[in-house]
Tab-separated table of C-alpha atoms and ligand atoms in Angstrom:
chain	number	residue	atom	x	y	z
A	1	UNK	CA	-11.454	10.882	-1.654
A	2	UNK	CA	-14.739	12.207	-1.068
A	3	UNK	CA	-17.439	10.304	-3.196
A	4	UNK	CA	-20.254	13.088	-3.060
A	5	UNK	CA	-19.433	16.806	-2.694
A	6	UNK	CA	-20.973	20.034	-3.238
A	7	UNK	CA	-18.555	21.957	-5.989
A	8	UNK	CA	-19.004	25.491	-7.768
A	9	UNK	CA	-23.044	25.045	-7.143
A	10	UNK	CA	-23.373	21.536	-8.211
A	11	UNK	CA	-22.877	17.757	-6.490
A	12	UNK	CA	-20.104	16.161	-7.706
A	13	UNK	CA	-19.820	12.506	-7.262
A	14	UNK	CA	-17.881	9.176	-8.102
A	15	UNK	CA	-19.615	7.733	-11.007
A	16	UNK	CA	-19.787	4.010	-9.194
A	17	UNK	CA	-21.859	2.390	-12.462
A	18	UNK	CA	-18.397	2.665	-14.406
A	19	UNK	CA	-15.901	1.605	-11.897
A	20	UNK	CA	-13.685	-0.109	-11.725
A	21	UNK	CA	-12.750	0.231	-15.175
A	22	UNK	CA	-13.008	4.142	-15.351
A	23	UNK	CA	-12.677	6.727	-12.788
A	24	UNK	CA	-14.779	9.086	-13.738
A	25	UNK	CA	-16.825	12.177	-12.077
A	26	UNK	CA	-20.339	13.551	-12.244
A	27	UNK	CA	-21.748	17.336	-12.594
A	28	UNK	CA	-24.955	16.924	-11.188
A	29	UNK	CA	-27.049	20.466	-11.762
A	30	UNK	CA	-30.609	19.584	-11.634
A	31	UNK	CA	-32.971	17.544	-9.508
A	32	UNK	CA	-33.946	15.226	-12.257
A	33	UNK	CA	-29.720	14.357	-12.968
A	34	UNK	CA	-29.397	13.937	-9.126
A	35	UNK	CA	-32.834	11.304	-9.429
A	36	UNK	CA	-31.520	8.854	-12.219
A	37	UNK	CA	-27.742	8.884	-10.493
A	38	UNK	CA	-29.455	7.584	-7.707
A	39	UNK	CA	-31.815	5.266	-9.618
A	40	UNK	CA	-29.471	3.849	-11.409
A	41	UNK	CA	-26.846	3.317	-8.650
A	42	UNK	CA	-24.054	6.174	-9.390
A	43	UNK	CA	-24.589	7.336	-6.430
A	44	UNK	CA	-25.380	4.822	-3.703
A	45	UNK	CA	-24.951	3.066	0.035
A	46	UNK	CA	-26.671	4.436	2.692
A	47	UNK	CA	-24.665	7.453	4.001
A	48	UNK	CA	-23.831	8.379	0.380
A	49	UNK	CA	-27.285	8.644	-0.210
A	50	UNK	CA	-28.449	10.487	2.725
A	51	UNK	CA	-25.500	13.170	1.542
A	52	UNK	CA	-27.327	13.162	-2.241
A	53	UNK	CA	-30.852	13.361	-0.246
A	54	UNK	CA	-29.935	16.708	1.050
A	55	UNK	CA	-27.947	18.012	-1.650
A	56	UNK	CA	-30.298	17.499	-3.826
A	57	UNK	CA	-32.871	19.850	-1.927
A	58	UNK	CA	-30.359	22.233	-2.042
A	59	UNK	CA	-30.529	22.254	-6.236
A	60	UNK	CA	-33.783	22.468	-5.743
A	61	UNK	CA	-34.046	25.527	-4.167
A	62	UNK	CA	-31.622	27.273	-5.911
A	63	UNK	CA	-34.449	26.056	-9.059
A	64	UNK	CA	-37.000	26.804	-7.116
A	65	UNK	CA	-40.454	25.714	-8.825
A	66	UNK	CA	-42.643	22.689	-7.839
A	67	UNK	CA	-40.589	22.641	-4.481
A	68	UNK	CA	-42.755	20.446	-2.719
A	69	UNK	CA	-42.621	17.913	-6.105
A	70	UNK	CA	-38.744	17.960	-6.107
A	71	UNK	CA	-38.459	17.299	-2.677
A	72	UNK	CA	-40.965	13.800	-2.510
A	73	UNK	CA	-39.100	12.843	-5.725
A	74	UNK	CA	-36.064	13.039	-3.760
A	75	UNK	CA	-37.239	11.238	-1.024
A	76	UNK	CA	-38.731	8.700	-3.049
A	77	UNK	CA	-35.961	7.819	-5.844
A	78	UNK	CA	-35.120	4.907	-3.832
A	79	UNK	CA	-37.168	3.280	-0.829
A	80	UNK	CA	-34.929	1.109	1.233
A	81	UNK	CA	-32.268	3.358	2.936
A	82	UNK	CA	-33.757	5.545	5.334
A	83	UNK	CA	-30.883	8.147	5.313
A	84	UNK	CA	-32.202	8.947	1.607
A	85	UNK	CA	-35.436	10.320	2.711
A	86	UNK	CA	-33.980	11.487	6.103
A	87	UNK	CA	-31.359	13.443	4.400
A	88	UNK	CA	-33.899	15.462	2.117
A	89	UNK	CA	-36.019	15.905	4.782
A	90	UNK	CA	-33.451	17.232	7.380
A	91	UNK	CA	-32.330	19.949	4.316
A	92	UNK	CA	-36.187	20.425	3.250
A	93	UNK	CA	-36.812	21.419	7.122
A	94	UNK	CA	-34.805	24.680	6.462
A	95	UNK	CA	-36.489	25.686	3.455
A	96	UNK	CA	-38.528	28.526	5.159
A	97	UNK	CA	-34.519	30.001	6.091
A	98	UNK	CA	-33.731	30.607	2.378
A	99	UNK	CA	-31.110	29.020	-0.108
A	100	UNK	CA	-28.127	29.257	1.942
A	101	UNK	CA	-29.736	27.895	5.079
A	102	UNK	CA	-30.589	24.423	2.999
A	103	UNK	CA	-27.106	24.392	1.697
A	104	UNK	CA	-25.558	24.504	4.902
A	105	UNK	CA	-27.831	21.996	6.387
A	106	UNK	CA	-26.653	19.471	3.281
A	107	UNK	CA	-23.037	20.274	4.325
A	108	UNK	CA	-23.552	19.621	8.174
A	109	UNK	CA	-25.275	16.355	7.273
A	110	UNK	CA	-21.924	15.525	4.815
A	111	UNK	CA	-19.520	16.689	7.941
A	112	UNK	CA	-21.815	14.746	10.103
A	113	UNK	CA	-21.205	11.965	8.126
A	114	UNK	CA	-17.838	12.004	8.071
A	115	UNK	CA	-16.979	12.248	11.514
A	116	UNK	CA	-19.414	9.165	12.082
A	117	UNK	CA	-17.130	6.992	9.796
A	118	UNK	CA	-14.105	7.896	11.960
A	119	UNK	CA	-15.692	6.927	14.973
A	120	UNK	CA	-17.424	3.775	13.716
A	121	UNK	CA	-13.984	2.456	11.956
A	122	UNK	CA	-11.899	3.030	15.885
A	123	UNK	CA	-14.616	1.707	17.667
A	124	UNK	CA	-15.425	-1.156	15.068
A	125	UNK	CA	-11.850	-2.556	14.949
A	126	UNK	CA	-11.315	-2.289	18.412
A	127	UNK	CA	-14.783	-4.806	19.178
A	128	UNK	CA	-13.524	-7.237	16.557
A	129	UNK	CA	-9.958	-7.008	17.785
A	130	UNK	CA	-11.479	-7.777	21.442
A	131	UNK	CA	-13.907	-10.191	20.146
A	132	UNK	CA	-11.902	-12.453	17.809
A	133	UNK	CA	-8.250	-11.570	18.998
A	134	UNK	CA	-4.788	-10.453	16.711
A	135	UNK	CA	-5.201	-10.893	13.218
A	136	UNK	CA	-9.311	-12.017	12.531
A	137	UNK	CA	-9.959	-13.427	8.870
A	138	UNK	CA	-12.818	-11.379	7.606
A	139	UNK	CA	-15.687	-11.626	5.042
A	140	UNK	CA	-17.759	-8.703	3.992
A	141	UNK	CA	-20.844	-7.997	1.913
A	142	UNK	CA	-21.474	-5.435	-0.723
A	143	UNK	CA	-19.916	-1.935	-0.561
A	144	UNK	CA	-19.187	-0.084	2.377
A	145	UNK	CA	-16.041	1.713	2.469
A	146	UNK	CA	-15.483	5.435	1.300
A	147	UNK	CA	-17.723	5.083	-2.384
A	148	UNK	CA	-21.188	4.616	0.062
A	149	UNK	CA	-20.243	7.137	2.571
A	150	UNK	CA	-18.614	10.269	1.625
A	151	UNK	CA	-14.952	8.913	3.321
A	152	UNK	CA	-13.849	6.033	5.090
A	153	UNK	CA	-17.090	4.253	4.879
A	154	UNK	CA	-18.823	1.814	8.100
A	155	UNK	CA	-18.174	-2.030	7.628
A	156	UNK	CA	-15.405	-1.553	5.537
A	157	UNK	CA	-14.055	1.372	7.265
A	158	UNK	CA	-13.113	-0.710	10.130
A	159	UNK	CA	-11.691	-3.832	7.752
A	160	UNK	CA	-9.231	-0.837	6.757
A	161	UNK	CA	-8.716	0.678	10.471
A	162	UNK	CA	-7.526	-3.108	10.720
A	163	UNK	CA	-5.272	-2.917	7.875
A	164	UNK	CA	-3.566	0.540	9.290
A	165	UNK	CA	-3.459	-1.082	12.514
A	166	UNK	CA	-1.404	-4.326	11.446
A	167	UNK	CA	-4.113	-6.361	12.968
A	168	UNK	CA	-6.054	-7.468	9.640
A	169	UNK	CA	-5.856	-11.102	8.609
A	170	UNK	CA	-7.756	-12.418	5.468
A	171	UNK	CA	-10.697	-10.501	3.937
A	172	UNK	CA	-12.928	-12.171	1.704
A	173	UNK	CA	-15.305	-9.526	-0.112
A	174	UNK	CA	-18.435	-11.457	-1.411
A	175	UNK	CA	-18.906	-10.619	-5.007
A	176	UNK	CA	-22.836	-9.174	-4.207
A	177	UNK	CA	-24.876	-10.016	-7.611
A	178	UNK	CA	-26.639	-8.948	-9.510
A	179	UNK	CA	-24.774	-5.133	-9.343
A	180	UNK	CA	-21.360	-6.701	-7.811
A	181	UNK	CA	-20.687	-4.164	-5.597
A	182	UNK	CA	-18.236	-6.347	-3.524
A	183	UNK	CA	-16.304	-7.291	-7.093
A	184	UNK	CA	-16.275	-3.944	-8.064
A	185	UNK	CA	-16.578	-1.261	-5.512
A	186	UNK	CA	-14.769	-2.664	-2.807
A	187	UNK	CA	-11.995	-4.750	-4.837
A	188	UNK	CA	-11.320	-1.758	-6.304
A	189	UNK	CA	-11.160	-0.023	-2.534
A	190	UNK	CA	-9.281	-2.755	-1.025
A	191	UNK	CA	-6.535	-2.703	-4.211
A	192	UNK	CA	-6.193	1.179	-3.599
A	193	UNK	CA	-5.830	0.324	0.107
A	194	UNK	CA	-2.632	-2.062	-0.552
A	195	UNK	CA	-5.001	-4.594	0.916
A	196	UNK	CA	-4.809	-8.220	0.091
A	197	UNK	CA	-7.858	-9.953	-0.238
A	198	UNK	CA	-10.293	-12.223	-2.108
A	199	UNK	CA	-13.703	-12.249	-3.877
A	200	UNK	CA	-15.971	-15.222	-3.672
A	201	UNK	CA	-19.143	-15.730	-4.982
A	202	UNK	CA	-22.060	-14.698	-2.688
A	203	UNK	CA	-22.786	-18.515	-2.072
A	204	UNK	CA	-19.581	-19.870	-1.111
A	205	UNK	CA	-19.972	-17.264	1.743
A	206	UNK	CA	-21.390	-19.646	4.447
A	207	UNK	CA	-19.504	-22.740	3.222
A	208	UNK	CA	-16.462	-20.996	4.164
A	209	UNK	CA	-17.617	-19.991	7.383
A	210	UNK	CA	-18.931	-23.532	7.844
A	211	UNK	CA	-15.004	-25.006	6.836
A	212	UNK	CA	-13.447	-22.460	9.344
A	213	UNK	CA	-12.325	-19.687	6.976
A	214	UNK	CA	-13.684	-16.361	8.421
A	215	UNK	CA	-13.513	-15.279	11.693
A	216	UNK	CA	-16.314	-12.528	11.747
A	217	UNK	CA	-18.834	-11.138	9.272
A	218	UNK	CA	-19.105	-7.614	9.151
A	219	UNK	CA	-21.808	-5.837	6.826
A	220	UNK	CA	-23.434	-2.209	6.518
A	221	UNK	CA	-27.175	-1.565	6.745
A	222	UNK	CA	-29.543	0.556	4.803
A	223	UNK	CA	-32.121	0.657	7.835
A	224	UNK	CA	-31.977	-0.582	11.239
A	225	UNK	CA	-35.321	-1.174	13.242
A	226	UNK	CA	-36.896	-0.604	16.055
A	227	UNK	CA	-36.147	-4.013	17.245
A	228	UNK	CA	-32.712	-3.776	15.309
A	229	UNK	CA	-33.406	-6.327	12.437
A	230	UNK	CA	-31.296	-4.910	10.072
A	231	UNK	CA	-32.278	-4.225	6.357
A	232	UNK	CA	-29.088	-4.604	3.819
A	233	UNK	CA	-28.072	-5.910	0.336
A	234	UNK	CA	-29.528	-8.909	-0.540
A	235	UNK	CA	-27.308	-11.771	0.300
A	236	UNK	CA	-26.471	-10.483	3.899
A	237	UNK	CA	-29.479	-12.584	5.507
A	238	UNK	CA	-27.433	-15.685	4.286
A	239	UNK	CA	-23.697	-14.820	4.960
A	240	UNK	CA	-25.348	-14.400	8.861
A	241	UNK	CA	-27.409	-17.525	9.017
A	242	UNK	CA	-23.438	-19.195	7.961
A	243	UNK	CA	-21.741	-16.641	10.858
A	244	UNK	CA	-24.464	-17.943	13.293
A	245	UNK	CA	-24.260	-22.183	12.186
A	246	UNK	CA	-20.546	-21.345	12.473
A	247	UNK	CA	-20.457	-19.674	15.630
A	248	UNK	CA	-18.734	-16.736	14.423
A	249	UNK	CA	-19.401	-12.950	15.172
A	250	UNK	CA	-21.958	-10.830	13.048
A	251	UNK	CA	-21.510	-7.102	12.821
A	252	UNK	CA	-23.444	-4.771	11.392
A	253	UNK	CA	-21.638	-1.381	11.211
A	254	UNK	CA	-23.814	1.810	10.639
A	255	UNK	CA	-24.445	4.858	11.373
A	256	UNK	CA	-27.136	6.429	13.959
A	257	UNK	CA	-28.735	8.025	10.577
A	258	UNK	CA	-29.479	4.407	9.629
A	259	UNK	CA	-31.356	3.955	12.555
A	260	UNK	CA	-34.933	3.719	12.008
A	261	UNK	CA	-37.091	4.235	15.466
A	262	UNK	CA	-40.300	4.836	13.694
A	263	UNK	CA	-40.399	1.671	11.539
A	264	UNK	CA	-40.805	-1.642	14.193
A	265	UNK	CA	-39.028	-4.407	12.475
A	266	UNK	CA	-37.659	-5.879	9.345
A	267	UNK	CA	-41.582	-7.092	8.072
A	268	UNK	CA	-42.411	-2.603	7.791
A	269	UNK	CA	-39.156	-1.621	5.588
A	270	UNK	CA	-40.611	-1.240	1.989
A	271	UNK	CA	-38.132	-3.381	0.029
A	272	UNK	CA	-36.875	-1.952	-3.370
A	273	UNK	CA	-37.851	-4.634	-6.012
A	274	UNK	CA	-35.193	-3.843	-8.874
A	275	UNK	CA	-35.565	-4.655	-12.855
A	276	UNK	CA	-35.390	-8.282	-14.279
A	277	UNK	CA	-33.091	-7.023	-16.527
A	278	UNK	CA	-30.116	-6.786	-14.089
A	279	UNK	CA	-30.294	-10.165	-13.606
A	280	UNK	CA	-30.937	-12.161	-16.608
A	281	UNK	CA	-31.687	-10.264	-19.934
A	282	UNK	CA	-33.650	-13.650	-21.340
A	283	UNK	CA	-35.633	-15.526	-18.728
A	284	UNK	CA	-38.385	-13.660	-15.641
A	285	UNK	CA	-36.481	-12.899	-12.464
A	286	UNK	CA	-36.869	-11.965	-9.407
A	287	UNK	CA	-34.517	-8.898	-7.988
A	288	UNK	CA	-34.700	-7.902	-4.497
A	289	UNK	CA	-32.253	-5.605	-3.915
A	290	UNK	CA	-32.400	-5.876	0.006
A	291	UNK	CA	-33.155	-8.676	2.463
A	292	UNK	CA	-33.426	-8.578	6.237
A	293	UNK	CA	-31.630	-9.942	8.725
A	294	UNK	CA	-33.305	-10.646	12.251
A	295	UNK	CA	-31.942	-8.750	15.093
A	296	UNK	CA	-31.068	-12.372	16.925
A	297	UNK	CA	-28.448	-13.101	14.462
A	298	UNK	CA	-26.788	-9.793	15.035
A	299	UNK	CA	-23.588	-10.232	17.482
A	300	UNK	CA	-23.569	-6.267	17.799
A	301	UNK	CA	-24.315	-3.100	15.979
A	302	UNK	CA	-21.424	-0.785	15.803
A	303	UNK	CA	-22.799	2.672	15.037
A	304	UNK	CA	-20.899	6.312	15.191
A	305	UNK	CA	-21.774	6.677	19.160
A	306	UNK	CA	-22.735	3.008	20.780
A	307	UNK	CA	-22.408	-0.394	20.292
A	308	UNK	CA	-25.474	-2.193	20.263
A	309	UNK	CA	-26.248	-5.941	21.631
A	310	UNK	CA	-30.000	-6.578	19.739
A	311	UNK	CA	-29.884	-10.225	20.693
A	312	UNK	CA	-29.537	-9.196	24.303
A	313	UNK	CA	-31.820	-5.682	24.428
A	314	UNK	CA	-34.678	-7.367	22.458
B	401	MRU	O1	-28.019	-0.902	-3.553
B	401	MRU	P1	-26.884	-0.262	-2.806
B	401	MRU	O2	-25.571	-0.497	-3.460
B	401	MRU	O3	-27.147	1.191	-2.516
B	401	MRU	O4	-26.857	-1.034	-1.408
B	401	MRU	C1	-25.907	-0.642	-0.471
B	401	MRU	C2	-25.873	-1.513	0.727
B	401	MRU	O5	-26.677	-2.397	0.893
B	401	MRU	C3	-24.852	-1.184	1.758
B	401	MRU	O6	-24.460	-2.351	2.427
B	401	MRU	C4	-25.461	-0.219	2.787
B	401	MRU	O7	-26.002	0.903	2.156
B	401	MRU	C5	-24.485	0.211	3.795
B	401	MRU	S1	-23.346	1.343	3.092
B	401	MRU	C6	-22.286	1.929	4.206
């Protein structure tokens, strides 16, 4: 399954706003279709949306007017995940090259992607197999497999390296309001994947760290720092205070294209404020879609090449 693709001179994706009820695909064949799937969530998670970033420079081009325009709306459609921007700059850089030049840029950064979720589910399961022995109970955040990466995925990828392995105990996917990505992206992974598992609500999450139910926590990120706090869906800040009251491993699983050397710390990342609306249709709310999580409550970072101690290097 690949979740974004580039097809017959348009991106295809996995319509994520209508699973898991319908499986459904997406034509995207201008810039402004390519914008409100990513506004509105369609097509999302970091590595997914770096992909879409780059992609959508090559429509773009292939348009051709207002190129500067297209490309900051790109950039722009969502703040948070730094792949986004990244991506669209990375295929923008090759405008001068022509068309084609773009396009394959887009497709190296989808390859690149790809062969960064193999490597980050192998060396993932082997650090949680080393750090919390045969077996580990697991509880997860959000969605991270395959649907926010073009395959596999990070955090989840490695809850399913696991599963192939024989070496997966529990997994407890919190549900992740107000979108529910964990009750509907990655149940609906996990039941493709034969995998048994459970979804709480995002609150019981550190209770049942704190009553011995989980043996590590591992999440995705939508932009690491310079000092490695880690940026993710909201709710992750939470499920790692529990991990570290409980004394149980954090991971954050990401790629290098997550990591952000130019912004310093969590306080820099602009954080996408989302509408009231997804939250309560009668009363004022407040939607963060991201919180952050401070680098000191992060056992390791797993990315595609290294794994990362920030408790230790900062
Ligand atoms: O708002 P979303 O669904 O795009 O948020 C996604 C997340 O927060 C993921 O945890 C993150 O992008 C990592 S995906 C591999």
């Amino acid at each position: 399954m690949r979740t974004i693709d580039w097809v017959d001179d348009a991106i295809v994706i996995i319509d994520q706003t209508a699973l898991p009820a319908e499986e459904r695909l997406l034509r995207l064949t201008t810039v402004e279709e390519l914008i409100a799937a990513v506004r509105s969530l369609a097509v999302r998670g970091a590595p997914a949306l770096g992909v879409a970033g780059a992609l959508g420079v090559a429509l773009a081009v292939r348009i051709g007017s207002d190129l500067e325009e297209q490309v900051r709306a790109i950039e722009t459609a969502r703040p948070t995940a730094v792949n986004l921007a990244r991506g669209a700059r990375r295929a923008a850089s090759r405008i001068p090259d022509g068309p084609e030049a773009v396009l394959e840029e887009a497709l190296a950064i989808r390859d690149e992607e790809i062969a960064a979720s193999a490597a980050m589910a192998t060396r993932g399961a082997d650090l949680i197999t080393e750090l919390c022995g045969p077996r580990p109970r697991m509880l997860t955040h959000c969605n991270t497999g395959a649907l926010a990466a073009v395959t596999v995925g990070t955090a989840l990828g490695v809850v399913l390296e696991l599963h192939r392995r024989g070496a997966l105990g529990d997994v407890i996917a919190s549900e992740t309001r107000p979108l529910l990505q964990g009750a509907r992206l990655t149940a609906w992974e996990l039941s493709r994947a034969g995998v048994d598992f459970r979804v709480a609500v995002d609150g019981a999450g550190p209770f049942l760290m704190a009553r011995g139910e989980v043996d590590a926590v591992v999440v995705g990120a939508d932009r690491i720092c310079a000092n490695g706090d880690t940026v993710n869906k909201i709710g992750t800040y939470a499920h790692a205070l529990g991990a570290h009251r409980a004394g149980i491993p954090f991971l954050v699983v990401a790629p290098e294209s997550t990591i952000d050397a130019d912004t310093p710390d969590g306080a820099a990342v602009p954080i996408e404020d989302r509408t009231q609306d997804e939250v309560n249709g009668s009363f004022p709310a407040a939607n963060p879609a991201f919180d952050v999580t401070p680098h000191d409550l992060i056992t390791a970072i797993v990315t595609d090449r290294r794994v990362i101690r920030p408790a230790e290097k900062w």
